[in-house]
Amino acid sequence: MKEISKLLDYRPDIKVVDATLRDGGLVNDFFFTDEFIKSLYNANLRAGVDYMEFGYKGDREMFDETKFGACKFCDDDFIRSIVGENNTDLKIAVMADVGRCNYKNDIHDRAESPVDLIRVATYLHQIPTAVDMIEDAKKKGYEVSCNIMAISTAQEADIKVALDILGKSPVDVIYIVDSFGSIYPEQMARIADLYCEYAEKYNKKIGIHAHDNQKLAFANTIEAVGDGVDWLDATYLSMGRGAGNCAMELLLGFLKNPKYNVYPVLQFIEKHMNKLREEGVVWGYDLQYLMTGLLNQHPRTAIQFTKENRKDYAEFYKEIIAQE
């Protein structure tokens, strides 16, 4: 059983990362207004959030600019149009997806960019390229984290090899990612122990990025906090791909550090997040996402089910269980 101090006290090492624009952008193809983004930036400042992720560094040769908003590409000039010189304690992050970004050309030297943190996202079989991206970003002067995606489908031996390789790299933070929302808190405790073992060995930090397919994103995040995980991803009103993520309003309400303030988050949700839903943007827990989470499957079939406005849940379950 965890010590009560793990839940009632706070660790100054904890960092909260707002992923609303990046993970939430997967829901609306990153079509956020400048007003929305500036208001989110100001809400994060007032709430004491540590990092704000603006979106992806998408490769323009792979993605049609006319089909996505600016947060798909995160040009330095675009970020500056929102944050100026960002003379604040809030740091700026972007995600670089292995195989989906031109990192050598599109990620400029830190001295020329408003970005502080590059978040590399990788699957296990892409780890060598991820390490090259990490080394490239560190040479350019950035903080760097690495998200190992879809670990719920991986063998523990393979995860250990990946953690060893990343541990020897110059990465600063290694993330536990429950891509399919299929992990339970009891499992998260064991996974966190494994990651923290390598973090201690190589002097790294560990983060968590959870999905809410089984309504466990918040539970898994606070489980991880109690197990020594320091970097915590969250999104306003859980906005994110499919079932969404750990809710910022839940997380800041839980954390005991007096630097965090949930009230600006509630204000932003009232004014801006509710408006998104009224405009028809759809995300959040529903039965189709529960099913893919239970079966430890990628939510792409559930996302398509949602887009088609289907409600035949039992038929959908038969369809996806046949894929097992």
Short mmCIF file of N, CA, C and O in Angstrom, two decimals, residues 17-20 22-24 26 53 56 95 119 147-149 151 174-181 183 188 206-212 217 220-221 224 229 231-235 239-241 244-246:
data_model
loop_
_atom_site.label_atom_id
_atom_site.label_comp_id
_atom_site.label_asym_id
_atom_site.label_seq_id
_atom_site.Cartn_x
_atom_site.Cartn_y
_atom_site.Cartn_z
N VAL A 17 1.67 18.77 -18.16
CA VAL A 17 1.77 19.09 -19.58
C VAL A 17 0.36 19.14 -20.18
O VAL A 17 -0.38 18.15 -20.12
N ASP A 18 0.00 20.29 -20.74
CA ASP A 18 -1.30 20.42 -21.41
C ASP A 18 -1.16 19.96 -22.86
O ASP A 18 -0.44 20.55 -23.65
N ALA A 19 -1.88 18.89 -23.21
CA ALA A 19 -1.82 18.32 -24.57
C ALA A 19 -3.11 18.59 -25.36
O ALA A 19 -3.38 17.90 -26.34
N THR A 20 -3.88 19.60 -24.96
CA THR A 20 -5.19 19.84 -25.59
C THR A 20 -5.07 20.10 -27.08
O THR A 20 -5.82 19.53 -27.88
N ARG A 22 -2.67 19.35 -29.16
CA ARG A 22 -2.07 18.25 -29.93
C ARG A 22 -2.99 17.03 -29.97
O ARG A 22 -3.43 16.61 -31.04
N ASP A 23 -3.31 16.47 -28.83
CA ASP A 23 -4.19 15.30 -28.83
C ASP A 23 -5.61 15.69 -29.20
O ASP A 23 -6.29 14.99 -29.95
N GLY A 24 -6.06 16.83 -28.69
CA GLY A 24 -7.39 17.32 -29.05
C GLY A 24 -7.49 17.65 -30.53
O GLY A 24 -8.55 17.49 -31.14
N LEU A 26 -6.43 16.04 -32.92
CA LEU A 26 -6.74 14.84 -33.70
C LEU A 26 -8.24 14.67 -33.90
O LEU A 26 -8.67 13.93 -34.78
N GLU A 53 1.67 21.95 -24.98
CA GLU A 53 2.00 21.32 -26.26
C GLU A 53 1.13 21.93 -27.36
O GLU A 53 -0.09 21.89 -27.29
N TYR A 56 1.76 19.12 -33.57
CA TYR A 56 2.77 18.29 -34.23
C TYR A 56 3.69 19.13 -35.12
O TYR A 56 3.33 20.21 -35.58
N MET A 95 5.22 17.99 -30.68
CA MET A 95 5.48 16.56 -30.85
C MET A 95 6.02 16.28 -32.24
O MET A 95 5.51 16.80 -33.24
N ARG A 119 8.88 16.57 -28.12
CA ARG A 119 8.34 15.28 -27.65
C ARG A 119 8.35 14.29 -28.82
O ARG A 119 7.56 14.40 -29.74
N ASN A 147 7.84 9.34 -26.13
CA ASN A 147 6.64 8.55 -25.87
C ASN A 147 6.75 7.21 -26.58
O ASN A 147 6.80 7.18 -27.81
N ILE A 148 6.82 6.13 -25.83
CA ILE A 148 6.77 4.79 -26.43
C ILE A 148 5.30 4.40 -26.50
O ILE A 148 4.66 4.14 -25.48
N MET A 149 4.76 4.35 -27.71
CA MET A 149 3.32 4.15 -27.87
C MET A 149 2.93 2.66 -27.89
O MET A 149 3.75 1.79 -28.19
N ILE A 151 2.22 0.36 -25.65
CA ILE A 151 2.98 -0.62 -24.86
C ILE A 151 2.10 -1.77 -24.37
O ILE A 151 2.60 -2.83 -24.00
N ILE A 174 11.09 9.84 -20.31
CA ILE A 174 10.53 8.70 -21.04
C ILE A 174 9.09 8.51 -20.57
O ILE A 174 8.83 8.43 -19.36
N TYR A 175 8.18 8.42 -21.52
CA TYR A 175 6.75 8.38 -21.21
C TYR A 175 6.16 6.98 -21.29
O TYR A 175 6.41 6.24 -22.25
N ILE A 176 5.35 6.67 -20.28
CA ILE A 176 4.43 5.52 -20.35
C ILE A 176 3.21 6.00 -21.13
O ILE A 176 2.61 7.02 -20.76
N VAL A 177 2.83 5.30 -22.19
CA VAL A 177 1.69 5.72 -23.00
C VAL A 177 0.68 4.56 -23.12
O VAL A 177 0.99 3.52 -23.69
N ASP A 178 -0.50 4.78 -22.57
CA ASP A 178 -1.59 3.80 -22.70
C ASP A 178 -2.42 4.18 -23.92
O ASP A 178 -3.52 4.72 -23.81
N SER A 179 -1.89 3.88 -25.10
CA SER A 179 -2.49 4.34 -26.35
C SER A 179 -3.92 3.87 -26.55
O SER A 179 -4.74 4.57 -27.14
N PHE A 180 -4.22 2.66 -26.09
CA PHE A 180 -5.54 2.07 -26.36
C PHE A 180 -6.48 2.18 -25.17
O PHE A 180 -7.60 1.67 -25.22
N GLY A 181 -6.03 2.81 -24.07
CA GLY A 181 -6.88 2.94 -22.89
C GLY A 181 -7.27 1.60 -22.32
O GLY A 181 -8.38 1.41 -21.82
N ILE A 183 -5.15 -0.29 -20.10
CA ILE A 183 -4.38 -0.64 -18.90
C ILE A 183 -5.17 -0.28 -17.64
O ILE A 183 -5.82 0.77 -17.57
N MET A 188 -0.73 -0.57 -14.17
CA MET A 188 0.04 0.67 -14.25
C MET A 188 1.09 0.74 -13.15
O MET A 188 2.21 1.23 -13.37
N ILE A 206 10.29 10.10 -15.64
CA ILE A 206 9.23 9.29 -16.27
C ILE A 206 7.94 10.09 -16.32
O ILE A 206 7.59 10.82 -15.38
N GLY A 207 7.22 9.97 -17.46
CA GLY A 207 5.94 10.63 -17.62
C GLY A 207 4.84 9.64 -17.96
O GLY A 207 5.11 8.46 -18.24
N ILE A 208 3.60 10.11 -17.92
CA ILE A 208 2.47 9.25 -18.30
C ILE A 208 1.51 10.02 -19.20
O ILE A 208 1.20 11.19 -18.96
N HIS A 209 1.06 9.32 -20.25
CA HIS A 209 0.04 9.85 -21.15
C HIS A 209 -1.04 8.78 -21.26
O HIS A 209 -0.82 7.72 -21.85
N ALA A 210 -2.20 9.05 -20.68
CA ALA A 210 -3.26 8.04 -20.56
C ALA A 210 -4.46 8.38 -21.43
O ALA A 210 -4.79 9.56 -21.62
N HIS A 211 -5.13 7.33 -21.94
CA HIS A 211 -6.39 7.50 -22.68
C HIS A 211 -7.55 6.92 -21.88
O HIS A 211 -7.39 6.03 -21.05
N ASP A 212 -8.75 7.44 -22.18
CA ASP A 212 -9.90 7.26 -21.29
C ASP A 212 -10.93 6.25 -21.79
O ASP A 212 -12.11 6.36 -21.45
N ALA A 217 -8.27 7.03 -17.33
CA ALA A 217 -7.12 7.90 -17.60
C ALA A 217 -6.69 8.65 -16.34
O ALA A 217 -5.49 8.73 -16.03
N ASN A 220 -5.34 6.05 -13.72
CA ASN A 220 -4.00 5.59 -14.04
C ASN A 220 -2.96 6.68 -13.81
O ASN A 220 -1.82 6.39 -13.42
N THR A 221 -3.35 7.93 -14.06
CA THR A 221 -2.41 9.03 -13.86
C THR A 221 -2.09 9.22 -12.38
O THR A 221 -0.91 9.36 -12.01
N ALA A 224 0.09 6.47 -11.18
CA ALA A 224 1.47 6.67 -11.58
C ALA A 224 2.17 7.72 -10.71
O ALA A 224 3.35 7.58 -10.36
N VAL A 229 6.07 8.65 -10.81
CA VAL A 229 6.08 9.28 -12.14
C VAL A 229 5.85 10.79 -11.97
O VAL A 229 4.94 11.20 -11.26
N TRP A 231 6.04 13.45 -14.72
CA TRP A 231 5.50 14.26 -15.83
C TRP A 231 4.12 13.73 -16.19
O TRP A 231 3.97 12.55 -16.54
N LEU A 232 3.13 14.62 -16.12
CA LEU A 232 1.74 14.19 -16.23
C LEU A 232 1.04 14.94 -17.36
O LEU A 232 0.93 16.17 -17.33
N ASP A 233 0.56 14.20 -18.35
CA ASP A 233 -0.19 14.80 -19.47
C ASP A 233 -1.67 14.88 -19.12
O ASP A 233 -2.23 13.96 -18.50
N ALA A 234 -2.29 15.97 -19.56
CA ALA A 234 -3.74 16.13 -19.38
C ALA A 234 -4.27 17.06 -20.46
O ALA A 234 -3.50 17.78 -21.10
N THR A 235 -5.58 17.02 -20.67
CA THR A 235 -6.22 17.92 -21.63
C THR A 235 -7.49 18.49 -21.00
O THR A 235 -8.12 17.87 -20.15
N MET A 239 -10.30 16.45 -23.80
CA MET A 239 -10.32 16.45 -25.26
C MET A 239 -9.10 15.74 -25.84
O MET A 239 -7.96 16.09 -25.55
N GLY A 240 -9.36 14.74 -26.67
CA GLY A 240 -8.29 13.99 -27.31
C GLY A 240 -8.85 12.94 -28.23
O GLY A 240 -10.07 12.75 -28.31
N ARG A 241 -7.95 12.27 -28.91
CA ARG A 241 -8.36 11.25 -29.87
C ARG A 241 -9.31 10.24 -29.23
O ARG A 241 -9.04 9.71 -28.16
N GLY A 244 -10.50 10.32 -25.51
CA GLY A 244 -9.84 11.44 -24.85
C GLY A 244 -8.83 11.01 -23.81
O GLY A 244 -8.44 9.83 -23.73
N ASN A 245 -8.40 11.96 -22.99
CA ASN A 245 -7.27 11.78 -22.09
C ASN A 245 -7.63 12.06 -20.64
O ASN A 245 -8.79 12.27 -20.32
N CYS A 246 -6.63 12.09 -19.79
CA CYS A 246 -6.83 12.51 -18.41
C CYS A 246 -7.28 13.97 -18.42
O CYS A 246 -6.67 14.81 -19.08
#
